[in-house]
Tab-separated table of C-alpha atoms in Angstrom:
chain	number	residue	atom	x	y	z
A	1	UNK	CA	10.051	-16.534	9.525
A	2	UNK	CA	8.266	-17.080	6.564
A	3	UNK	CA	4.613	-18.270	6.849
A	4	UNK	CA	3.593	-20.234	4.304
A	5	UNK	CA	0.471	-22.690	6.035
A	6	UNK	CA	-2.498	-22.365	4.008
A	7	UNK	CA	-4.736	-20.053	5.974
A	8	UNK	CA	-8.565	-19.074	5.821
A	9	UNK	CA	-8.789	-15.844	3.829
A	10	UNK	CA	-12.751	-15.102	4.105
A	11	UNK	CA	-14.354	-13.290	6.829
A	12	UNK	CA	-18.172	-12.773	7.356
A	13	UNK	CA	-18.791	-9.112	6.282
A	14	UNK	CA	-16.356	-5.891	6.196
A	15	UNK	CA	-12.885	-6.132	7.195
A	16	UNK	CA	-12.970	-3.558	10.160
A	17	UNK	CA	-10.711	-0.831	10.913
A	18	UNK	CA	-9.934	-2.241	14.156
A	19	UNK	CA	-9.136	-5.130	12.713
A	20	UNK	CA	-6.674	-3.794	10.528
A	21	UNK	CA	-5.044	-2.025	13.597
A	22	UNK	CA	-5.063	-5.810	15.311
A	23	UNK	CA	-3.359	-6.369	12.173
A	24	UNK	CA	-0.676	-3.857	12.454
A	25	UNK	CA	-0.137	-4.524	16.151
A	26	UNK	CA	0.921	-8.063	15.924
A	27	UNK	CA	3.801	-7.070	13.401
A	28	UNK	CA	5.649	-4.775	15.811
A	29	UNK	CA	7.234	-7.731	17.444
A	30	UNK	CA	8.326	-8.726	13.931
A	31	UNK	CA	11.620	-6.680	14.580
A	32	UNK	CA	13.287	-6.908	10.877
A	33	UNK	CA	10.359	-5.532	9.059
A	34	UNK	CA	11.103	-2.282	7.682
A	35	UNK	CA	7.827	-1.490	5.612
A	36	UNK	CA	3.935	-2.862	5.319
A	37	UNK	CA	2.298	-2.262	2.058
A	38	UNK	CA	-1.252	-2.475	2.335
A	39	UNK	CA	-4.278	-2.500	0.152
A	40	UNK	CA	-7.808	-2.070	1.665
A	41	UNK	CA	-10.666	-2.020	-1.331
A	42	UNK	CA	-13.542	-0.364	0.008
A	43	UNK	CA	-17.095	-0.543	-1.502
A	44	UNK	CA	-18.181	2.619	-3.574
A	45	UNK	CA	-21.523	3.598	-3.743
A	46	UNK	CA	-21.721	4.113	-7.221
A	47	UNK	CA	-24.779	5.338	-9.017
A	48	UNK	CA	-26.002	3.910	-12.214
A	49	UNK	CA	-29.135	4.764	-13.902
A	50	UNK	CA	-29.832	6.829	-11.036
A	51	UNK	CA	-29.443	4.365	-8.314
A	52	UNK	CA	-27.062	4.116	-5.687
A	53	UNK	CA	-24.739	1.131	-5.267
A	54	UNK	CA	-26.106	0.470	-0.811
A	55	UNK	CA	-23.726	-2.497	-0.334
A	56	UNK	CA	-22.070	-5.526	-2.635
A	57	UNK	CA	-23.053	-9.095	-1.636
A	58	UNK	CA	-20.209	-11.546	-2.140
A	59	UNK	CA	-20.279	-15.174	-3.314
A	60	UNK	CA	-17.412	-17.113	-3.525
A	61	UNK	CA	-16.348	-20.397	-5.439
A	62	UNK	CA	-14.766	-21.254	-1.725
A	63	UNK	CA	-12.861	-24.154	-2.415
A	64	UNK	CA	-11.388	-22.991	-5.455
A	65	UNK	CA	-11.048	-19.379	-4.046
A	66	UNK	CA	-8.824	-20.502	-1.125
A	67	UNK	CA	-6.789	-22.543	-3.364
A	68	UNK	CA	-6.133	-19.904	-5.705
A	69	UNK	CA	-5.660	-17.210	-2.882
A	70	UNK	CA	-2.808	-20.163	-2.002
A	71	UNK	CA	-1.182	-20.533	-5.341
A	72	UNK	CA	-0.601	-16.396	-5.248
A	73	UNK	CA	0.540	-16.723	-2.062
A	74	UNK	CA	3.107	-18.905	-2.469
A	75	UNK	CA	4.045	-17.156	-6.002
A	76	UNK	CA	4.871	-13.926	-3.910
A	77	UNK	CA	7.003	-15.551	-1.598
A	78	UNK	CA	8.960	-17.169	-4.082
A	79	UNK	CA	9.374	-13.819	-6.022
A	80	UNK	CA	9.817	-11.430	-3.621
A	81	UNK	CA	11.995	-11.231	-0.169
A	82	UNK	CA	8.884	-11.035	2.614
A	83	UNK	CA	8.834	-11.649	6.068
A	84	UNK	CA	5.021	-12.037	6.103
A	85	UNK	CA	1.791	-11.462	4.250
A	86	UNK	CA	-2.307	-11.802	5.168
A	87	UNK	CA	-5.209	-11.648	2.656
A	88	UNK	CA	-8.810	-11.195	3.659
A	89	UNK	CA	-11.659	-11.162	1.812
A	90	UNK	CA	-15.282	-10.474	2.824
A	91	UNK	CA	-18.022	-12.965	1.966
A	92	UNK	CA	-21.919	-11.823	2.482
A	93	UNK	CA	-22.745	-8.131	2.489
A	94	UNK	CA	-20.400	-5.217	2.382
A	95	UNK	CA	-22.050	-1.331	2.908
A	96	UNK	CA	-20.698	1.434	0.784
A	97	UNK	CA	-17.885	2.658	2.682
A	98	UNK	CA	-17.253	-0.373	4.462
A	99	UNK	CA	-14.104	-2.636	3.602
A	100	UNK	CA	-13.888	-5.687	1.498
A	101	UNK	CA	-10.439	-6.600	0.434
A	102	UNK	CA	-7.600	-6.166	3.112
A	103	UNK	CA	-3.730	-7.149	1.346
A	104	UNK	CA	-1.104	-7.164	4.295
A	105	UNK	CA	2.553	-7.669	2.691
A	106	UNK	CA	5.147	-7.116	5.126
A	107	UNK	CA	9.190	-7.233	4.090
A	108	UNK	CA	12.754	-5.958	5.419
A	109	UNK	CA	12.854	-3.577	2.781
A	110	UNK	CA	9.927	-1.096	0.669
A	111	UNK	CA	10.381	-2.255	-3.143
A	112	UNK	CA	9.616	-5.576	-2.133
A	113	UNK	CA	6.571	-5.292	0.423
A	114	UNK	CA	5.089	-2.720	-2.561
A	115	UNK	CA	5.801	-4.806	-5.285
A	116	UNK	CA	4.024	-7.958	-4.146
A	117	UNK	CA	1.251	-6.121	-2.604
A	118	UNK	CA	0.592	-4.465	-5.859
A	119	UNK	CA	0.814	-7.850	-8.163
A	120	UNK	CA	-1.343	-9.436	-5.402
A	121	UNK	CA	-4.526	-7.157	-5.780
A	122	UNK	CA	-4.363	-7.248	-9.659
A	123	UNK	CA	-3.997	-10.914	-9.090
A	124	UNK	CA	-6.430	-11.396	-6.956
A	125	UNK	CA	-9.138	-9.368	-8.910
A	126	UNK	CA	-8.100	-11.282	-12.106
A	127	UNK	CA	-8.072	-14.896	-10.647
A	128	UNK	CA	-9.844	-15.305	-7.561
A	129	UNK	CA	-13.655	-17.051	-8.094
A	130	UNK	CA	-14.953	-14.220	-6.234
A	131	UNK	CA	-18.670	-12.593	-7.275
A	132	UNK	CA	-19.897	-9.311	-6.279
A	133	UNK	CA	-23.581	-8.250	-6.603
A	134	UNK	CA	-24.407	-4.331	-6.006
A	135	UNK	CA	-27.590	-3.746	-4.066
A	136	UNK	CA	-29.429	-0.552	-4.941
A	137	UNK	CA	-31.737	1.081	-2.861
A	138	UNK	CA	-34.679	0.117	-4.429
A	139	UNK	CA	-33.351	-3.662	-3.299
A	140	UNK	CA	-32.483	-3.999	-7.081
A	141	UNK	CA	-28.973	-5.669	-8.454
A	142	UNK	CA	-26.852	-6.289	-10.957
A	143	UNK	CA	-23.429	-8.288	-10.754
A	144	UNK	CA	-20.510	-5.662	-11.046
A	145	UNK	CA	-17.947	-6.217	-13.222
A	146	UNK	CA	-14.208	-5.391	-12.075
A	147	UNK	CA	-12.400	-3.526	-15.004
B	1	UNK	CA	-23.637	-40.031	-17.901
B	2	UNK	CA	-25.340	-37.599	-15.193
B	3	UNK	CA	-22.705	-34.241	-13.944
B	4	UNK	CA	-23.337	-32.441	-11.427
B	5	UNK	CA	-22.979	-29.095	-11.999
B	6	UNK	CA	-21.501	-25.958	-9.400
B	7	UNK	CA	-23.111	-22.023	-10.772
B	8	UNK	CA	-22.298	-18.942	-9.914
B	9	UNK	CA	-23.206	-15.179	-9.547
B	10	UNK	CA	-25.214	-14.340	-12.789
B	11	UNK	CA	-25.231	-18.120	-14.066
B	12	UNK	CA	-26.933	-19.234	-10.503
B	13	UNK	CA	-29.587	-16.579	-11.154
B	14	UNK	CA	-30.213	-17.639	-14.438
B	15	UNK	CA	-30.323	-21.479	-13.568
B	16	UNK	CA	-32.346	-21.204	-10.138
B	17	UNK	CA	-29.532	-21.930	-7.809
B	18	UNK	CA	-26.336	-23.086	-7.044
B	19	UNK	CA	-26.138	-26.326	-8.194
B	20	UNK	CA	-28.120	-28.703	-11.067
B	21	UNK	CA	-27.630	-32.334	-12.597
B	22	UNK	CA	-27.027	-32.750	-16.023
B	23	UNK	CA	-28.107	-36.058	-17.815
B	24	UNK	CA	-26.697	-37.620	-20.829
B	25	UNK	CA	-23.720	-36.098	-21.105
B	26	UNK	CA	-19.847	-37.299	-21.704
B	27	UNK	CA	-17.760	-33.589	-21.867
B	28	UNK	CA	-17.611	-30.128	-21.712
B	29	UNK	CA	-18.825	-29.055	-25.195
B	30	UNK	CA	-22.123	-31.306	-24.365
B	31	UNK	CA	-22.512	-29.840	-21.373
B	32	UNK	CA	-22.386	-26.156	-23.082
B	33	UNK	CA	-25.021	-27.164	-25.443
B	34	UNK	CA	-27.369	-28.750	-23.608
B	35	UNK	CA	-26.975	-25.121	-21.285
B	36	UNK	CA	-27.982	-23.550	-24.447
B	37	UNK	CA	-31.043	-25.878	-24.613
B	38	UNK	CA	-32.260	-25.786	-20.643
B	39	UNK	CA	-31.284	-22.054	-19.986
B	40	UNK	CA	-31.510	-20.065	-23.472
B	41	UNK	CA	-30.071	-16.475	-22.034
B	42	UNK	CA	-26.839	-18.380	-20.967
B	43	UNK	CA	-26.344	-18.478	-25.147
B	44	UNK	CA	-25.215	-14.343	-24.966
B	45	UNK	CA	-23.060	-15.179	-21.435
B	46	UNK	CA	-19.349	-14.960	-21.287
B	47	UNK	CA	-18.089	-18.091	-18.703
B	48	UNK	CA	-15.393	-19.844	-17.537
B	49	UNK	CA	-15.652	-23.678	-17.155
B	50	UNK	CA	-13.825	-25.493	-13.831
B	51	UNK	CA	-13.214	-29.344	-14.120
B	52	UNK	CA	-12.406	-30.370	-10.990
B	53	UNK	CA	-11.359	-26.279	-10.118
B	54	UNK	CA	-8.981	-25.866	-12.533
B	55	UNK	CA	-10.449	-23.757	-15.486
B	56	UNK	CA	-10.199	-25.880	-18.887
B	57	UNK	CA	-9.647	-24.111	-22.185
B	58	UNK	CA	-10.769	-26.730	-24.475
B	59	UNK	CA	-13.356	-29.661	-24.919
B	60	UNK	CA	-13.036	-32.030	-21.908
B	61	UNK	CA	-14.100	-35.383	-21.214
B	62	UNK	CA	-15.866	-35.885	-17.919
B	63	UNK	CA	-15.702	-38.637	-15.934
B	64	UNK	CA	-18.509	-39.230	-12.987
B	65	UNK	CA	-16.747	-38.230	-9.837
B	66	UNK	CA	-15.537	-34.660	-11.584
B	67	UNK	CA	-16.868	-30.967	-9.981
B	68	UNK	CA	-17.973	-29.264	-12.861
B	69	UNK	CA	-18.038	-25.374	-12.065
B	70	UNK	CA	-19.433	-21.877	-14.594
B	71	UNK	CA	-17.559	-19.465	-13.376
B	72	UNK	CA	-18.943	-15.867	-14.857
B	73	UNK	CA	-15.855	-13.061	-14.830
B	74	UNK	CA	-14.941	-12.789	-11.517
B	75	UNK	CA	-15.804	-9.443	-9.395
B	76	UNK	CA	-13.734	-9.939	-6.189
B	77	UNK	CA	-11.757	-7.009	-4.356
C	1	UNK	CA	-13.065	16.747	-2.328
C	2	UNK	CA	-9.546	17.137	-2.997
C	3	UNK	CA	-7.780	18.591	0.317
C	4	UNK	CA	-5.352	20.576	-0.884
C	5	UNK	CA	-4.922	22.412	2.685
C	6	UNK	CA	-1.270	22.521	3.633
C	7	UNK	CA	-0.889	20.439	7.121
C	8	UNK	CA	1.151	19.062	9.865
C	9	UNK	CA	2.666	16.004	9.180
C	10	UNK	CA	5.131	15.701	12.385
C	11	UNK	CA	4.006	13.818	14.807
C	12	UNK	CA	5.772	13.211	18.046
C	13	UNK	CA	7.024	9.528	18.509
C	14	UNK	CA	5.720	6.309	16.947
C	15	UNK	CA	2.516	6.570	14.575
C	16	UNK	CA	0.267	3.861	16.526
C	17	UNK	CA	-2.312	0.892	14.992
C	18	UNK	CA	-5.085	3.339	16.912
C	19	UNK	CA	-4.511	6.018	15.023
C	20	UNK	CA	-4.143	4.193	11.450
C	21	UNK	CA	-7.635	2.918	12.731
C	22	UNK	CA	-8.699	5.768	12.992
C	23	UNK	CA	-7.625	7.537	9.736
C	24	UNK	CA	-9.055	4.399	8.013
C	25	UNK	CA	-12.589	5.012	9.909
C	26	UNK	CA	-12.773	8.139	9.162
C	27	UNK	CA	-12.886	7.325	5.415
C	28	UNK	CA	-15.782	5.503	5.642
C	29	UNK	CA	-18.466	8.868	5.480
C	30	UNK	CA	-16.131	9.217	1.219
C	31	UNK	CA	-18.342	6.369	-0.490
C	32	UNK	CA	-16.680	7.721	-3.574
C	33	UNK	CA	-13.901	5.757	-2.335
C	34	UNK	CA	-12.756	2.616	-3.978
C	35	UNK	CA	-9.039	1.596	-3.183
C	36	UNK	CA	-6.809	2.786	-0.487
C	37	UNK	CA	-3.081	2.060	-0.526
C	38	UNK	CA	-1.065	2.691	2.758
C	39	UNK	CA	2.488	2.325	3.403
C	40	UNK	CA	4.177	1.975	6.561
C	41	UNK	CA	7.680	2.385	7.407
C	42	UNK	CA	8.627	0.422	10.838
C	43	UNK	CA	12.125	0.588	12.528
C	44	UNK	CA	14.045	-2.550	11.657
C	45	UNK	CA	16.655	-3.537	14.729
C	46	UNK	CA	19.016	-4.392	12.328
C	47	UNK	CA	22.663	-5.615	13.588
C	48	UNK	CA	24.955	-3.337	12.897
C	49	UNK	CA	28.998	-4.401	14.413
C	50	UNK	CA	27.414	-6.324	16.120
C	51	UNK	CA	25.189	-3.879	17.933
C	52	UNK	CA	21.441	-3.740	17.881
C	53	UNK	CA	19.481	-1.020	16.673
C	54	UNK	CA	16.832	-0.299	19.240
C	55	UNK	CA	15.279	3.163	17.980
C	56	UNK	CA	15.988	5.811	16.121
C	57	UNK	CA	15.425	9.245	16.761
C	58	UNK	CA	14.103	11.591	14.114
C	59	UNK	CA	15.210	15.133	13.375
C	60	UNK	CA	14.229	17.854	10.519
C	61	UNK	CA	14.637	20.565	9.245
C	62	UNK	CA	11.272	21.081	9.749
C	63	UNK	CA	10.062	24.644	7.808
C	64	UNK	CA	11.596	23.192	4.637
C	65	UNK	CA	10.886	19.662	5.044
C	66	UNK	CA	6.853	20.581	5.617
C	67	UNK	CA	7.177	22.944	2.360
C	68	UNK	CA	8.503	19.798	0.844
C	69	UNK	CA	5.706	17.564	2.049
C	70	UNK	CA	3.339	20.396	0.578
C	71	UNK	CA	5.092	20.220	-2.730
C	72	UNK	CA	5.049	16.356	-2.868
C	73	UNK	CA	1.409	16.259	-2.022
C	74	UNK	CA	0.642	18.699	-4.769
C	75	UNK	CA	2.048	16.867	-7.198
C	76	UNK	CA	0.363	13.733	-6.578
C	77	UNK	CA	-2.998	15.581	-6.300
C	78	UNK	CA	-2.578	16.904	-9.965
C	79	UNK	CA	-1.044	13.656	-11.786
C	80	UNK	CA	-3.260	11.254	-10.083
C	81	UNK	CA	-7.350	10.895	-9.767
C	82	UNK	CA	-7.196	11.071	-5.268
C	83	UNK	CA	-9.861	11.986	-3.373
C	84	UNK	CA	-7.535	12.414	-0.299
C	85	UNK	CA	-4.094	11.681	0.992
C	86	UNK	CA	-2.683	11.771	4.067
C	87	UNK	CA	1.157	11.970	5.137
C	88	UNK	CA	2.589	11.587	8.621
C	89	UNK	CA	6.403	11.520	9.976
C	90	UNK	CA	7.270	10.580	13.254
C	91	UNK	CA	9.951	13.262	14.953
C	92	UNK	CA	11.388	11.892	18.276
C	93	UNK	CA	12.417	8.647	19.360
C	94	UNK	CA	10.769	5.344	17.917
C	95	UNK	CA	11.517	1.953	18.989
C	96	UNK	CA	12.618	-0.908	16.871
C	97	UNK	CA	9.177	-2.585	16.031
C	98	UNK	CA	7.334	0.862	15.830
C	99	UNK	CA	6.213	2.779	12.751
C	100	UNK	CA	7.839	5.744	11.572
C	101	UNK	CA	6.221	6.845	8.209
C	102	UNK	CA	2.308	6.416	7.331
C	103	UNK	CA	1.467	7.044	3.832
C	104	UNK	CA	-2.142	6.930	3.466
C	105	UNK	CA	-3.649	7.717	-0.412
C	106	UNK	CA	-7.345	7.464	-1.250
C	107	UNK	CA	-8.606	6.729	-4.613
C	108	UNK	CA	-11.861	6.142	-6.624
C	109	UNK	CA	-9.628	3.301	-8.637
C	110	UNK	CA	-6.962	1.296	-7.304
C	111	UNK	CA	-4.481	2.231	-10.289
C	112	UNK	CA	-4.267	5.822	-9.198
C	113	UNK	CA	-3.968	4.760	-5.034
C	114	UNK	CA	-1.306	2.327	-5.910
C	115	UNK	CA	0.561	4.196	-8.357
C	116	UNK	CA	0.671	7.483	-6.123
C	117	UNK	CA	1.774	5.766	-3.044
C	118	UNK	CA	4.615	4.282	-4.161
C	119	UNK	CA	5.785	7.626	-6.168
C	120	UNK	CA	5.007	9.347	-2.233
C	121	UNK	CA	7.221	6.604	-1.041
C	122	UNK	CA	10.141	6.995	-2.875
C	123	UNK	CA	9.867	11.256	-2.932
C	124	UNK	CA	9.451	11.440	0.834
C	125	UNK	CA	12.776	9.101	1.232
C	126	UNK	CA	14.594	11.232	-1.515
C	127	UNK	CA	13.621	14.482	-0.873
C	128	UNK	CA	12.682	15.580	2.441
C	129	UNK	CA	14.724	16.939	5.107
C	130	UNK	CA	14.586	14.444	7.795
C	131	UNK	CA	17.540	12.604	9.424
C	132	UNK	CA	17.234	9.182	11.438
C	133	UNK	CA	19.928	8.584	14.323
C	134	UNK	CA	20.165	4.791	14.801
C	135	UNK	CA	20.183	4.152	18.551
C	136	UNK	CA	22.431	1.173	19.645
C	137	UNK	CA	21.542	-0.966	23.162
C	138	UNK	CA	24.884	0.342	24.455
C	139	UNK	CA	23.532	4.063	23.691
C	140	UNK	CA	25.913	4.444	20.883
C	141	UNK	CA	24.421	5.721	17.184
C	142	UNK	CA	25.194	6.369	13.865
C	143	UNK	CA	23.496	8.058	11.280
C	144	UNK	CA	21.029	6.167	9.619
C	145	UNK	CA	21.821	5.819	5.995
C	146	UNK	CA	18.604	5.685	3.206
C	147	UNK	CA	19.712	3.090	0.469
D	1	UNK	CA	29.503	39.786	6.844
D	2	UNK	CA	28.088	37.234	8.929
D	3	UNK	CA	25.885	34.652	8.318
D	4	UNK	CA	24.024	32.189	10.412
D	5	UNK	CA	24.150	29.045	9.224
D	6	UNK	CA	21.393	26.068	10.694
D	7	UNK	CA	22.768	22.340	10.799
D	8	UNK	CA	21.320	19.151	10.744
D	9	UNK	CA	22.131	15.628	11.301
D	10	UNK	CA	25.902	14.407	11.229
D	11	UNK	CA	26.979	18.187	10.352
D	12	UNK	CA	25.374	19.178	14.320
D	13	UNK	CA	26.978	17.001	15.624
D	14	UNK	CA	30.423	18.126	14.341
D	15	UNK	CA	29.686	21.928	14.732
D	16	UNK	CA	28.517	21.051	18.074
D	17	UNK	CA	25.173	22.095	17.885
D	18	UNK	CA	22.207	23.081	15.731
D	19	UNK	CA	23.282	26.510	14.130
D	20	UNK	CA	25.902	28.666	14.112
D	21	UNK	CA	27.442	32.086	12.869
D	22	UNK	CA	30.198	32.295	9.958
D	23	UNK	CA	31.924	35.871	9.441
D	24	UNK	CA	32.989	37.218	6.405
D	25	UNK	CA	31.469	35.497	3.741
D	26	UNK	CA	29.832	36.669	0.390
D	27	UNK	CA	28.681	33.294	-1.145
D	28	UNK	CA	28.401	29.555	-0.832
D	29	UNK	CA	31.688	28.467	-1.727
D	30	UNK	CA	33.508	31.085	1.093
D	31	UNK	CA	30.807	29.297	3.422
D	32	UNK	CA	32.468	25.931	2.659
D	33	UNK	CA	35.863	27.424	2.394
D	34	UNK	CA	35.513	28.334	6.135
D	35	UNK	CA	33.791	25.496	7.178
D	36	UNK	CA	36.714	23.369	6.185
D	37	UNK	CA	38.942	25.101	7.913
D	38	UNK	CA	36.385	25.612	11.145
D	39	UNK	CA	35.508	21.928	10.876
D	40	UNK	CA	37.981	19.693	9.335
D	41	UNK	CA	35.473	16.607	9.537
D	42	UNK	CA	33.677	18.334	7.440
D	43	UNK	CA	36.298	18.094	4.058
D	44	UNK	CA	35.258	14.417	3.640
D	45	UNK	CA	31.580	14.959	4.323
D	46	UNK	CA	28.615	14.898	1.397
D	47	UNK	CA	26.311	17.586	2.033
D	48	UNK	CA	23.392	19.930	0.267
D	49	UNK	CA	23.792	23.569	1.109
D	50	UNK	CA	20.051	25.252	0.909
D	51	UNK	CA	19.561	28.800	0.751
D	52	UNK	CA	16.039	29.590	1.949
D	53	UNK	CA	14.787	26.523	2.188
D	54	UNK	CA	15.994	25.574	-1.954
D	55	UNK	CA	18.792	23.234	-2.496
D	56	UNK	CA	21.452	25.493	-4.277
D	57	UNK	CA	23.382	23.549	-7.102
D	58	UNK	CA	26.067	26.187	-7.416
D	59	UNK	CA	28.028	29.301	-6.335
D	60	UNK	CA	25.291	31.337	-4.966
D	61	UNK	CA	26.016	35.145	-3.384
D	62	UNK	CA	24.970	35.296	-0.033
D	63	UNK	CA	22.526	38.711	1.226
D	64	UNK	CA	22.299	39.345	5.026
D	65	UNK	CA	18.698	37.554	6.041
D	66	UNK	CA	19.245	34.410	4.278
D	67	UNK	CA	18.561	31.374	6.052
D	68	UNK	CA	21.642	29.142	5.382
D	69	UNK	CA	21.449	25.134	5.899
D	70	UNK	CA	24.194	22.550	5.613
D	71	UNK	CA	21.799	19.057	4.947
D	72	UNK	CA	23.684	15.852	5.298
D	73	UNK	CA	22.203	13.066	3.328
D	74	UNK	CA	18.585	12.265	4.473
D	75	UNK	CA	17.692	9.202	5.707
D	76	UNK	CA	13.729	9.418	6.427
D	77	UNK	CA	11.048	7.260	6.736
């Protein structure tokens, strides 16, 4: 049951909630999962010198980015025991409080769907070719940096 | 030997877009020097280089065919 | 914006994709949001002699295991940065492909939604009074045991 | 004196039902003592005994409005 094609991970704006729930849904036919661990990063309107962070525009290194997003991919499923696992990513502009980053790992058993969901954010963040710019208010940006 | 040249976030701002040619030039250390020259602020930036979308760690030659990327630190998620 | 409120966390039957929606939506209004982790339990039909498991049916001792919940979410609150959390266990019967358990922590920083989930996890397995009665095709059970 | 004593899980289903009353006891160990005898599937069963809703690690006197509650192993989530 493993699904290992290489799969578009970049969506056009926010990951929804009812997307999410689409998500979810499909699964429940996938009788010999026992846990989902999922990740959902959501844009924070931070404020810095005064401003407030409206939305984060994101650029991508695309070809690079989906090969990467790949290579992790494959990494998990060779490390841990999964029965399935979907990353999205939003490309273009995200409003605070709107979704970005939605990490789907889905296993027979917990330590293994949290495990690999957690390695796969930090992985993500750390490897991907993926650029965020915060808008402000006034229209101003800067690029954010991920710490 | 002419590269063409992918940039990114910060380094697309700071070159006018996302992608430029870059004359005269046979690898990587070249091409970070004659950034230096065209685009002075990218002296004081912290990048990545991609040959090809792998990132390189050390001098590279460059042959004519090869995607050069500048990756600043990434800020997905 | 802590809720520190003590709550119901029972609900009766399956915990549906709508309502995960819908807990997710409602998050949207905290922009001081950055990372949510969520876990899900589902009911595996696992083969047991043989048989199939095609639901189990939750029981608990429920005064005690909602003063557990309390204590559990408590704890979390104070040794982790959340700006909300939210707990739900299904009581009833739930069929094999339906989710059981919905873990749901909200966090300005991914560290402190990640880390806190998976300590909810592992305490609401461990400690709380709930029992699961595996449901066979043939209508026989057993007690469901938590490894 | 009696105490009533609520059961969960495995344990209902051997005492037939979800609580019950056990006479003359004065503590937790007369409790098992009796349920042993009462219940013989219940010798080779693992079980937490709570006493007002805290798991009780020992011996513990019983007084007349305690809430009593054999917990078999839990198996949430």
């Amino acid at each position: 049951m493993k699904e290992k094609k290489k799969r578009t991970v970049f969506i056009d704006g926010p990951v929804t909630p009812a997307f999410i729930a689409d998500a979810i849904q499909q699964h429940s036919i996938k009788t010999d999962i026992g846990a989902h661990s999922i990740f959902l990063g959501q844009v924070r309107s931070d404020i810095i010198n005064k401003q407030e962070v409206v939305a984060i525009e994101y650029s991508a290194y695309r070809e690079m980015a989906e090969d990467k997003f790949h290579e992790i991919r494959e990494d998990a499923f060779r490390d841990f025991s999964l029965t399935c696992m979907h990353l999205y990513h939003s490309l273009g502009s995200v409003k605070s409080g709107e979704i970005s980053l939605f990490v789907f790992v889905s296993a027979p058993h917990r330590q293994d769907a949290i495990k690999a969901c957690e390695l796969l954010v930090e992985r993500i963040k750390k490897e991907v070719p993926v650029w965020g710019k915060e808008i402000f208010a006034n229209n101003h940006y800067q690029w954010k940096k991920n710490t | 030997m002419d590269i063409s040249v992918l940039t990114f976030g910060q380094i697309a701002d700071i070159t006018g877009g996302g992608s430029l040619t870059i004359s005269n030039i046979n690898d990587t250390d070249e091409l970070m020097r004659q950034l230096n020259v065209l685009f002075p602020p990218m002296q004081s930036l912290r990048y990545s280089i991609a040959v090809n979308q792998k990132i390189i760690r050390e001098n590279t030659t460059l042959k004519k065919a090869d995607t050069v990327a500048l990756l600043p630190p990434f800020s997905g998620g």
